[in-house]
Coordinates of C-alpha atoms and ligand atoms in Angstrom, one line a residue:
M1 CA -134.9 -151.7 233.8
R2 CA -131.1 -152.0 233.4
T3 CA -130.7 -153.5 236.8
R4 CA -133.6 -155.8 236.2
S5 CA -132.3 -157.1 232.9
T6 CA -128.8 -157.6 234.4
V7 CA -130.2 -159.5 237.3
A8 CA -132.4 -161.6 235.0
G9 CA -129.3 -162.4 232.8
V10 CA -127.2 -163.5 235.7
L11 CA -130.0 -165.6 237.1
A12 CA -130.7 -167.2 233.7
A13 CA -127.0 -168.0 233.3
A14 CA -126.9 -169.5 236.9
A15 CA -130.0 -171.6 236.1
A16 CA -128.5 -172.7 232.8
L17 CA -125.3 -173.8 234.6
A18 CA -127.3 -175.7 237.3
A19 CA -129.5 -177.4 234.7
S20 CA -126.6 -178.4 232.5
E21 CA -124.5 -179.7 235.4
A22 CA -127.5 -181.6 236.8
L23 CA -128.2 -183.1 233.4
A24 CA -124.6 -184.2 233.1
A25 CA -125.0 -185.9 236.5
V26 CA -128.2 -187.6 235.5
L27 CA -126.6 -188.9 232.3
D28 CA -123.6 -189.9 234.5
L29 CA -121.2 -188.2 232.1
R30 CA -117.4 -188.6 232.7
E31 CA -117.0 -184.9 232.6
S32 CA -119.6 -182.1 232.8
P33 CA -119.6 -179.3 230.2
V34 CA -118.3 -176.8 232.7
L35 CA -115.4 -179.0 233.5
S36 CA -114.8 -179.6 229.8
V37 CA -114.7 -175.8 229.3
G38 CA -112.4 -175.5 232.3
Q39 CA -110.1 -178.1 230.8
S40 CA -110.0 -176.2 227.5
V41 CA -109.2 -173.0 229.3
I42 CA -106.3 -174.8 231.1
A43 CA -105.1 -176.3 227.8
L44 CA -105.2 -172.9 226.1
T45 CA -103.5 -171.0 229.0
P46 CA -100.0 -169.9 227.8
G47 CA -97.2 -171.4 229.9
P48 CA -96.0 -168.1 231.5
V49 CA -99.5 -167.3 232.6
A50 CA -100.0 -170.8 234.0
E51 CA -96.8 -170.3 235.8
A52 CA -97.8 -167.0 237.3
I53 CA -101.1 -168.4 238.4
I54 CA -99.5 -171.4 240.1
G55 CA -97.0 -169.1 241.7
V56 CA -99.8 -167.1 243.3
V57 CA -102.5 -169.7 244.1
G58 CA -100.4 -172.8 244.2
T59 CA -102.5 -176.0 244.3
N60 CA -105.7 -173.9 244.4
D61 CA -105.4 -173.6 240.6
K62 CA -108.2 -176.1 240.0
P63 CA -110.9 -174.3 242.0
L64 CA -109.7 -171.1 240.4
A65 CA -110.1 -172.5 236.9
V66 CA -113.6 -173.7 237.6
A67 CA -114.5 -170.4 239.3
S68 CA -113.2 -168.4 236.4
V69 CA -115.4 -170.3 234.0
V70 CA -118.5 -169.9 236.2
V71 CA -117.9 -166.2 236.7
A72 CA -117.3 -165.7 233.0
I73 CA -120.6 -167.4 232.2
L74 CA -122.5 -165.3 234.7
L75 CA -121.0 -162.1 233.3
L76 CA -121.9 -163.1 229.8
G77 CA -125.4 -163.9 231.2
A78 CA -125.5 -160.3 232.5
L79 CA -124.7 -159.1 229.0
V80 CA -127.3 -161.3 227.4
G81 CA -129.9 -160.0 229.9
R82 CA -129.0 -156.4 229.1
W83 CA -129.5 -157.1 225.4
W84 CA -132.5 -159.4 225.7
L85 CA -135.2 -156.8 225.1
T86 CA -133.3 -154.3 223.0
R87 CA -130.9 -156.3 220.9
R88 CA -132.3 -159.8 220.7
L89 CA -130.2 -160.9 217.8
A90 CA -127.0 -160.0 219.6
A91 CA -128.2 -161.6 222.8
C92 CA -129.0 -164.9 221.0
T93 CA -125.7 -164.8 219.2
V94 CA -123.8 -164.6 222.5
V95 CA -125.8 -167.6 223.8
A96 CA -125.2 -169.5 220.6
V97 CA -121.5 -168.8 220.7
L98 CA -121.3 -169.9 224.3
V99 CA -123.1 -173.2 223.6
A100 CA -120.9 -173.8 220.5
L101 CA -117.8 -173.2 222.6
A102 CA -119.0 -175.5 225.3
A103 CA -119.9 -178.2 222.7
A104 CA -116.5 -177.8 221.0
S105 CA -114.8 -178.3 224.4
V106 CA -116.9 -181.3 225.2
L107 CA -116.1 -182.9 221.8
T108 CA -112.4 -182.3 221.9
R109 CA -111.9 -183.9 225.3
P110 CA -110.9 -187.6 225.6
Y111 CA -114.3 -188.2 227.2
A112 CA -116.3 -186.7 224.4
S113 CA -119.9 -187.8 224.2
P114 CA -123.0 -186.7 222.3
Q115 CA -124.8 -186.5 225.7
G116 CA -122.2 -183.9 226.7
V117 CA -123.2 -181.7 223.8
F118 CA -126.8 -182.3 224.7
A119 CA -126.1 -181.0 228.2
A120 CA -124.4 -177.9 226.8
V121 CA -127.3 -177.2 224.4
A122 CA -129.8 -177.7 227.2
G123 CA -128.0 -175.0 229.2
G124 CA -128.5 -172.6 226.3
V125 CA -132.1 -173.4 226.1
V126 CA -132.6 -172.9 229.8
L127 CA -130.8 -169.6 229.6
M128 CA -133.1 -168.2 227.0
G129 CA -136.2 -169.8 228.5
V130 CA -135.5 -168.1 231.9
L131 CA -134.9 -164.8 230.2
Q132 CA -138.2 -165.1 228.3
L133 CA -139.9 -165.8 231.7
L134 CA -138.2 -162.9 233.6
L135 CA -138.3 -160.3 230.8
P136 CA -141.5 -160.7 228.9
P137 CA -141.7 -158.4 225.9
S138 CA -144.9 -156.7 227.1
H139 CA -146.1 -153.2 226.5
D140 CA -147.9 -152.7 229.7
H141 CA -145.4 -153.9 232.2
G142 CA -142.8 -151.2 231.8
A143 CA -140.6 -153.1 229.5
T144 CA -140.2 -150.3 227.0
K145 CA -137.0 -149.3 225.5
D146 CA -136.3 -146.6 228.0
G147 CA -137.4 -148.6 231.0
Q148 CA -140.1 -147.5 233.4
H149 CA -143.3 -145.6 232.6
A150 CA -143.0 -142.1 233.9
G151 CA -144.7 -141.3 237.2
R152 CA -144.6 -144.8 238.5
E153 CA -142.9 -145.3 241.8
A154 CA -140.7 -148.3 241.8
G155 CA -142.4 -149.8 244.9
H156 CA -145.8 -149.7 243.4
D157 CA -144.8 -151.0 240.1
P158 CA -146.8 -154.3 239.7
S159 CA -144.4 -155.6 237.1
R160 CA -141.6 -155.1 239.6
R161 CA -143.4 -157.3 242.1
V162 CA -144.0 -160.0 239.5
F163 CA -140.4 -159.8 238.5
I164 CA -139.2 -160.2 242.1
R165 CA -141.5 -163.1 242.7
T166 CA -140.5 -164.9 239.5
A167 CA -136.8 -164.2 240.1
A168 CA -137.0 -165.7 243.6
L169 CA -138.6 -168.8 242.1
V170 CA -136.0 -169.1 239.5
A171 CA -133.2 -168.6 242.1
A172 CA -134.8 -171.3 244.4
A173 CA -135.1 -173.7 241.5
T174 CA -131.5 -173.1 240.5
V175 CA -130.3 -173.8 244.0
V176 CA -132.4 -177.0 244.3
V177 CA -131.4 -178.3 240.8
G178 CA -127.8 -177.3 241.4
A179 CA -127.6 -179.0 244.8
A180 CA -129.4 -182.1 243.5
G181 CA -127.0 -182.2 240.5
Q182 CA -123.9 -181.9 242.8
A183 CA -125.3 -184.6 245.1
L184 CA -125.9 -186.9 242.2
A185 CA -122.5 -186.2 240.6
S186 CA -120.7 -187.1 243.9
R187 CA -122.3 -190.5 243.6
H188 CA -120.8 -190.9 240.1
R189 CA -121.1 -194.5 239.2
R190 CA -117.6 -194.7 237.8
R191 CA -116.1 -193.1 240.9
E192 CA -117.8 -195.7 243.1
V193 CA -116.6 -198.5 240.9
V194 CA -113.0 -197.3 240.9
E195 CA -113.0 -196.5 244.6
R196 CA -114.4 -200.0 245.4
A197 CA -111.8 -201.6 243.1
R198 CA -109.0 -199.6 244.8
A199 CA -110.2 -200.6 248.3
A200 CA -110.5 -204.3 247.2
L201 CA -106.9 -204.5 245.9
R202 CA -104.8 -207.0 247.8
I203 CA -101.3 -205.9 247.1
P204 CA -98.8 -207.8 249.1
A205 CA -98.3 -205.6 252.2
R206 CA -94.8 -204.3 252.7
P207 CA -94.3 -202.4 255.9
V208 CA -93.3 -198.7 255.5
V209 CA -90.3 -198.1 257.7
V210 CA -88.6 -194.8 257.7
P211 CA -84.8 -195.4 257.7
A212 CA -83.3 -194.9 261.2
G213 CA -81.9 -191.4 261.6
A214 CA -83.5 -190.0 258.4
D215 CA -86.0 -187.9 260.3
L216 CA -84.3 -185.6 262.7
Q217 CA -87.6 -184.9 264.6
V218 CA -87.1 -181.2 264.8
P219 CA -90.4 -179.6 265.9
D220 CA -92.2 -177.7 263.1
Q221 CA -90.1 -179.3 260.4
A222 CA -91.8 -181.1 257.5
P223 CA -91.6 -184.9 258.2
W224 CA -89.0 -186.8 256.2
L225 CA -91.8 -189.1 254.9
T226 CA -94.6 -187.1 253.4
P227 CA -97.9 -188.7 254.2
N228 CA -100.1 -189.3 251.1
R229 CA -102.7 -186.8 252.3
D230 CA -100.1 -184.0 252.5
F231 CA -98.4 -184.8 249.3
Y232 CA -98.5 -181.9 246.8
R233 CA -100.7 -182.4 243.8
I234 CA -100.0 -180.8 240.5
D235 CA -101.7 -181.8 237.2
T236 CA -103.9 -180.4 234.5
S237 CA -107.0 -182.4 235.4
L238 CA -109.9 -180.7 237.1
Q239 CA -111.2 -184.1 238.0
A240 CA -108.7 -186.9 238.4
P241 CA -109.2 -189.6 235.8
L242 CA -111.2 -192.6 237.2
I243 CA -109.7 -195.8 235.9
D244 CA -110.7 -199.3 237.0
P245 CA -107.5 -201.3 237.5
A246 CA -109.3 -204.3 235.9
E247 CA -109.6 -202.2 232.7
W248 CA -106.3 -200.5 232.8
T249 CA -103.7 -201.3 230.1
L250 CA -100.4 -199.7 229.1
R251 CA -99.8 -200.0 225.4
I252 CA -96.2 -199.9 224.4
H253 CA -95.3 -199.2 220.8
G254 CA -93.1 -197.0 218.5
L255 CA -89.4 -197.8 218.0
V256 CA -89.6 -201.2 219.6
D257 CA -88.9 -204.7 218.4
R258 CA -92.1 -206.1 219.9
E259 CA -95.2 -204.2 220.9
L260 CA -96.6 -205.0 224.2
T261 CA -99.7 -204.3 226.2
L262 CA -99.5 -204.7 230.0
T263 CA -102.4 -205.1 232.4
Y264 CA -102.4 -204.3 236.1
Q265 CA -102.2 -208.0 236.9
D266 CA -99.2 -208.3 234.6
L267 CA -97.4 -205.7 236.8
L268 CA -98.5 -207.4 240.0
D269 CA -97.2 -210.7 238.7
R270 CA -93.8 -209.2 238.1
G271 CA -93.5 -208.3 241.8
L272 CA -93.1 -204.8 243.1
T273 CA -89.8 -203.1 244.0
D274 CA -90.0 -200.5 246.7
A275 CA -87.9 -197.3 246.4
W276 CA -87.7 -194.1 248.5
I277 CA -87.8 -191.3 245.9
T278 CA -88.4 -187.5 246.5
I279 CA -90.3 -186.1 243.6
C280 CA -90.5 -182.4 242.9
C281 CA -92.3 -180.0 240.6
V282 CA -90.5 -177.7 238.2
S283 CA -92.9 -175.0 239.4
N284 CA -91.5 -175.3 243.0
E285 CA -90.1 -171.9 243.9
V286 CA -87.1 -171.6 246.1
G287 CA -88.5 -172.3 249.6
G288 CA -91.6 -173.9 248.1
D289 CA -93.6 -177.0 249.1
L290 CA -94.2 -178.6 245.7
I291 CA -92.0 -181.5 246.7
G292 CA -92.6 -184.7 248.7
N293 CA -90.9 -187.9 249.7
T294 CA -92.5 -191.3 249.9
V295 CA -91.7 -194.9 249.3
W296 CA -93.0 -196.0 245.9
G297 CA -93.8 -199.6 244.9
G298 CA -93.6 -200.5 241.3
V299 CA -92.0 -202.4 238.4
P300 CA -88.7 -201.1 237.1
I301 CA -89.2 -199.5 233.7
K302 CA -85.8 -200.7 232.5
G303 CA -86.8 -204.3 232.4
I304 CA -90.0 -203.5 230.5
L305 CA -88.0 -201.5 227.9
E306 CA -85.6 -204.4 227.6
E307 CA -88.5 -206.7 227.0
V308 CA -89.9 -204.7 224.1
G309 CA -86.5 -204.0 222.7
V310 CA -85.7 -200.4 222.1
Q311 CA -84.5 -199.8 218.6
A312 CA -81.4 -197.8 217.6
G313 CA -82.0 -194.1 217.2
A314 CA -84.7 -193.8 219.9
D315 CA -83.9 -191.3 222.7
A316 CA -87.2 -190.6 224.3
L317 CA -90.2 -192.2 225.9
L318 CA -93.4 -190.3 225.1
S319 CA -95.9 -191.2 227.7
T320 CA -99.6 -190.2 227.6
S321 CA -102.1 -190.3 230.4
E322 CA -105.7 -191.5 230.1
D323 CA -106.8 -187.8 230.0
G324 CA -104.4 -186.9 227.2
W325 CA -101.6 -185.2 229.0
T326 CA -98.2 -185.9 227.5
C327 CA -94.7 -186.2 228.8
G328 CA -91.3 -186.8 227.2
T329 CA -88.6 -188.6 229.2
P330 CA -85.0 -189.2 228.1
L331 CA -84.6 -193.0 227.7
D332 CA -81.2 -192.7 229.4
A333 CA -82.8 -191.9 232.7
L334 CA -85.1 -194.9 232.4
T335 CA -82.4 -197.4 231.5
D336 CA -79.2 -196.3 233.4
G337 CA -80.1 -198.4 236.4
R338 CA -81.7 -195.8 238.6
N339 CA -85.0 -196.7 240.3
A340 CA -87.3 -195.5 237.5
L341 CA -90.6 -197.2 238.2
L342 CA -94.1 -197.8 236.9
A343 CA -95.5 -197.3 240.4
L344 CA -98.6 -198.9 241.8
T345 CA -98.2 -198.0 245.5
M346 CA -97.4 -194.9 247.5
N347 CA -96.4 -195.3 251.1
G348 CA -97.6 -198.9 251.0
E349 CA -101.1 -198.3 249.7
P350 CA -102.5 -198.3 246.2
L351 CA -101.8 -194.9 244.6
P352 CA -104.5 -192.4 245.7
V353 CA -106.6 -191.5 242.7
P354 CA -105.3 -187.9 242.5
H355 CA -101.7 -189.3 242.5
G356 CA -102.2 -191.4 239.4
F357 CA -104.2 -194.5 240.3
P358 CA -103.8 -197.2 239.1
V359 CA -100.4 -196.7 237.6
R360 CA -98.0 -193.8 237.3
Q361 CA -94.3 -193.2 236.5
V362 CA -91.7 -192.1 239.0
V363 CA -88.2 -191.3 237.9
P364 CA -85.5 -190.1 240.4
G365 CA -83.7 -186.9 239.3
L366 CA -86.2 -185.5 236.9
Y367 CA -88.9 -182.9 237.5
G368 CA -92.4 -184.3 237.4
Y369 CA -93.4 -182.7 234.1
V370 CA -90.8 -184.7 232.2
S371 CA -91.1 -188.0 234.1
A372 CA -94.0 -188.6 236.5
T373 CA -97.0 -189.3 234.2
K374 CA -100.0 -190.2 236.4
W375 CA -102.8 -192.4 235.0
V376 CA -100.4 -193.5 232.3
T377 CA -101.9 -195.6 229.5
D378 CA -99.6 -195.2 226.5
W379 CA -95.9 -195.4 225.8
E380 CA -94.3 -194.5 222.5
V381 CA -90.6 -195.1 222.2
T382 CA -89.5 -192.3 220.0
R383 CA -87.1 -189.4 219.4
F384 CA -87.2 -186.0 221.0
A385 CA -86.8 -184.5 217.5
D386 CA -90.2 -186.0 216.6
F387 CA -92.6 -184.6 219.2
E388 CA -93.2 -181.9 221.8
A389 CA -94.8 -182.8 225.1
Y390 CA -97.5 -180.8 226.9
W391 CA -95.3 -178.4 228.9
T392 CA -92.6 -178.2 226.3
Q393 CA -95.2 -176.9 223.9
R394 CA -95.9 -174.2 226.5
G395 CA -92.3 -173.0 226.9
W396 CA -90.8 -175.3 229.4
G397 CA -87.4 -177.1 228.8
E398 CA -87.4 -180.3 226.9
R399 CA -85.3 -182.1 229.5
G400 CA -85.9 -181.4 233.2
P401 CA -83.1 -182.6 235.4
I402 CA -83.8 -181.5 239.0
K403 CA -81.5 -178.8 240.3
T404 CA -79.7 -179.1 243.6
E405 CA -81.7 -177.0 246.2
S406 CA -82.3 -176.6 249.9
R407 CA -85.1 -175.2 252.0
I408 CA -85.3 -173.7 255.4
D409 CA -88.3 -174.9 257.4
V410 CA -87.3 -173.7 260.9
P411 CA -87.4 -170.9 261.9
R412 CA -90.1 -170.1 259.3
D413 CA -89.6 -167.1 257.1
G414 CA -91.3 -164.1 258.8
S415 CA -91.4 -165.6 262.2
S416 CA -90.2 -164.2 265.6
V417 CA -87.9 -166.1 267.9
G418 CA -86.4 -165.4 271.3
A419 CA -82.7 -164.5 271.6
G420 CA -80.2 -167.2 272.5
P421 CA -79.7 -170.6 270.9
V422 CA -82.1 -171.2 268.0
T423 CA -82.5 -174.4 266.0
V424 CA -82.2 -173.9 262.3
A425 CA -83.5 -176.8 260.1
G426 CA -84.7 -177.8 256.7
V427 CA -84.3 -180.2 253.8
A428 CA -81.9 -180.4 250.8
W429 CA -82.0 -182.5 247.7
A430 CA -80.0 -183.4 244.6
Q431 CA -81.9 -186.4 243.4
H432 CA -79.9 -189.3 242.0
V433 CA -76.7 -187.5 242.8
G434 CA -77.0 -187.2 246.6
V435 CA -76.3 -184.4 249.1
Q436 CA -72.9 -184.3 250.7
G437 CA -73.4 -181.3 253.0
V438 CA -75.5 -178.4 253.9
E439 CA -74.4 -175.1 255.3
F440 CA -76.2 -172.1 256.6
R441 CA -75.3 -168.5 257.3
V442 CA -76.8 -165.5 259.0
D443 CA -76.8 -162.0 257.5
G444 CA -74.2 -163.0 254.9
G445 CA -71.7 -164.1 257.5
P446 CA -69.5 -167.2 257.4
W447 CA -71.1 -170.5 256.3
K448 CA -71.6 -173.0 259.1
P449 CA -71.9 -176.7 258.4
A450 CA -75.3 -178.3 259.3
T451 CA -75.8 -181.8 260.7
L452 CA -77.4 -184.1 258.1
G453 CA -80.0 -186.8 258.7
V454 CA -79.2 -190.2 257.4
A455 CA -79.7 -190.4 253.6
A456 CA -81.8 -193.4 252.6
N457 CA -80.2 -193.2 249.1
A458 CA -79.2 -190.6 246.6
D459 CA -82.8 -190.2 245.4
T460 CA -84.4 -188.6 248.5
W461 CA -84.1 -185.3 250.2
V462 CA -82.1 -185.1 253.5
Q463 CA -83.0 -183.2 256.5
W464 CA -80.5 -180.9 258.0
T465 CA -80.2 -178.9 261.3
G466 CA -77.9 -176.6 263.1
E467 CA -77.8 -174.1 265.9
W468 CA -77.6 -170.4 265.8
D469 CA -76.9 -168.0 268.7
A470 CA -79.5 -165.4 267.9
E471 CA -79.0 -161.8 268.9
P472 CA -81.9 -159.3 269.1
G473 CA -82.8 -157.6 265.8
D474 CA -83.9 -158.6 262.3
H475 CA -81.8 -161.3 260.6
T476 CA -81.8 -163.3 257.4
I477 CA -80.7 -166.9 257.3
E478 CA -79.6 -168.5 254.1
A479 CA -78.7 -172.1 253.3
R480 CA -76.9 -174.0 250.5
A481 CA -76.5 -177.6 249.7
T482 CA -73.5 -179.3 248.2
D483 CA -74.1 -182.4 246.1
A484 CA -72.2 -185.7 246.3
T485 CA -69.8 -184.6 243.6
G486 CA -68.8 -181.6 245.6
E487 CA -70.8 -179.1 243.5
P488 CA -72.5 -176.5 245.7
Q489 CA -76.0 -175.2 244.7
T490 CA -75.8 -172.0 242.8
S491 CA -76.5 -168.6 244.4
K492 CA -77.8 -167.4 241.0
I493 CA -81.4 -166.6 241.1
A494 CA -83.4 -168.3 238.4
E495 CA -87.2 -168.3 238.0
V496 CA -89.1 -171.6 237.7
L497 CA -89.6 -171.0 234.0
P498 CA -88.2 -172.7 231.8
D499 CA -86.5 -175.4 233.8
G500 CA -86.5 -174.9 237.6
A501 CA -85.8 -172.2 240.2
T502 CA -82.4 -171.7 241.8
G503 CA -80.9 -169.4 244.4
Y504 CA -80.3 -169.7 248.1
P505 CA -83.4 -170.2 250.3
R506 CA -83.9 -167.4 252.8
S507 CA -85.7 -167.1 256.1
S508 CA -86.0 -163.6 257.6
V509 CA -86.7 -163.7 261.3
R510 CA -87.1 -161.2 264.1
V511 CA -85.2 -161.9 267.3
S512 CA -86.5 -160.3 270.4
Ligands
MTE601 N1 -101.4 -187.2 233.8 C1 -100.7 -186.3 234.3 N2 -99.6 -186.7 235.0 C2 -98.8 -185.7 235.5 C3 -99.1 -184.4 235.4 C4 -100.3 -184.0 234.7 O1 -100.7 -182.8 234.6 N3 -101.1 -185.0 234.2 N4 -98.3 -183.4 236.0 C5 -96.9 -183.8 236.3 C6 -96.3 -182.9 237.2 S1 -96.0 -181.3 236.5 C7 -95.8 -183.2 238.4 S2 -94.9 -182.1 239.3 C8 -96.2 -184.5 239.0 C9 -96.9 -184.3 240.4 O2 -97.2 -185.5 240.9 P1 -98.2 -185.5 242.2 O3 -99.4 -184.7 241.9 O4 -98.4 -186.9 242.6 O5 -97.3 -184.8 243.3 O6 -97.1 -185.2 238.2 C10 -96.8 -185.2 236.8 N5 -97.7 -186.1 236.2
MO602 MO1 -94.8 -180.2 238.0

C-alpha cells in the first residue's frame, strides 16, 4: 500500500502540473505558475549559491531551475499520496500550502494575473481529485491502515488491478494534456506577435565587416566575431520577456531636469551608431566562455542623458527591465565619451529576443550585471547611496569594472598534441583600456611574447597566437595580458564573487 500511495501521489502531482500548465496555455498567460515559482526560486536563491550553480551548470541554469521545481512538486506529491488515506488533514495542508505558494509567486511577478492564480488552484484541485480516484477510502479494497488483507497474493488482488488500470489512464491523460499544453504554449499569441514584429523591422542595413587582421584564423580558436547564436546568455528570466517594439517605451525620470519617455521609433529616428564591444559576465571564470564580441548598433546614452539634464549629486543610473531585474551603472561610465549604447541591433540584426529585444544597454568596460540591462524599460537617475540593484543585494560588488584577463583556446586544456612546433592561441581583453601585449609561458619558464591580432578599438578582445616547441611529457601553458597602460593582469587568484575572477589562465596538455 505504501508503494501504491506513493505512486498515486507522484501521478497526481504530475497530472496537476500538466493540467495547470495546459490551463495557463489555454488562457494564454504571459507566465505559467510553474515558471512563476521557478522565478521566485531564482529570486530567493542566495548569491553564493547562484554562483556555485552557474559555476557547475553554466548556462543550463534555466532548465535546472525548472527541473528542480518540477521534481520538488513530484516529491511533495509522493508525500501527499503517502498521507492521503492515513493523515488526510496533513495531506490537504501540504496541497494548500503548495497552491498558496504558487499563487503568491504568480501574484508577485510583473505579469501577475488572476487567471494565473486560477491555474495554480486548478492544479491543487486536480491533485486531490486524482488521489481520490486512485486511492478510494474503501473497506473492501485493501485500503486499510496497515495495507493489504492477509492471505491475498498481490497478483490476485482485484483492487491492485483496478489501481493499475486507473493509474495507467491517469498517466496517459497527463501525457496528452501535458503535450497539448506545451504545443499550445509554443504558439503563445504574444510570442508570435513579437516574432513577427521583429522580422518585419526595417532597420537601415549596415554591413558587418570584421576589421582586417582582427581574426587570426587559427584552427579551433573561438572566432573574433561571436555569432549571435553562439553568444553566451545570462539572465534571471526563465522565459525571455516578449515585448512588441511598437509598445516599447523607456521612461526616464529621477534626478533629471526634464522627464522623457522614448519609443523605439524615437531611437530609430536618432540614427544608430555601430560599435564593436566585447561584453563579459562577472561569473566568467578564468578560462570561461561567458564572454562574446559583436558589433552593436544603438543610440549613445550620453546624448540622451544630456537631453534630460542630469542634476547635481546624481552618480548612478538605476535601470529596470520589463521583468523587474535591476542594475546600477555609474553615470561616469555612461557620460565619459565611451560607446555606451542603448542597443537595438547585434551583428546587424535586431537584437535576438534572449539578448534583450527590442532594446538593451551595452557599456564597454563594465561587467554585464552592472551595465547591460536587457529588455530595459525604466531609467532612474539617482545615487548609489539610495538603492541596491539585483546582484548587489545578493553579495556582488556595487561597481563592476571588467578586470584584465586572457584565455588560452589552443591547445585546449586537457588535450594531447604531437611533439614539435605547436600553435598556442587565445584571446585577451581589458575593455575600454585596451591590450598592449600578451605573453605565454610553459611550465613556469620564461614569458614569451605572443603576436596580437589587430585591435578594432580598446573595447574589444584581441586574439593572440604564438609558437611553442613542444617536448614529450605533460606540460602546463599559462598566459598573461598587459593592458594599454602597461599594467599586467594579476597572477593573484580571485573567485568570481564578488567582482570578477583573476589569475593566469592555464592549459594542461600532454605531448606525445
Ligand atoms: N533584464 C536583464 N538584463 C540583464 C541580465 C538579467 O538577468 N536581466 N543579466 C545581465 C548579465 S549578468 C549579463 S552578463 C548580461 C548578459 O547579456 P547576454 O545574455 O546578452 O550575453 O546581461 C545583463 N542584462
Ligand atoms: Mo553576468
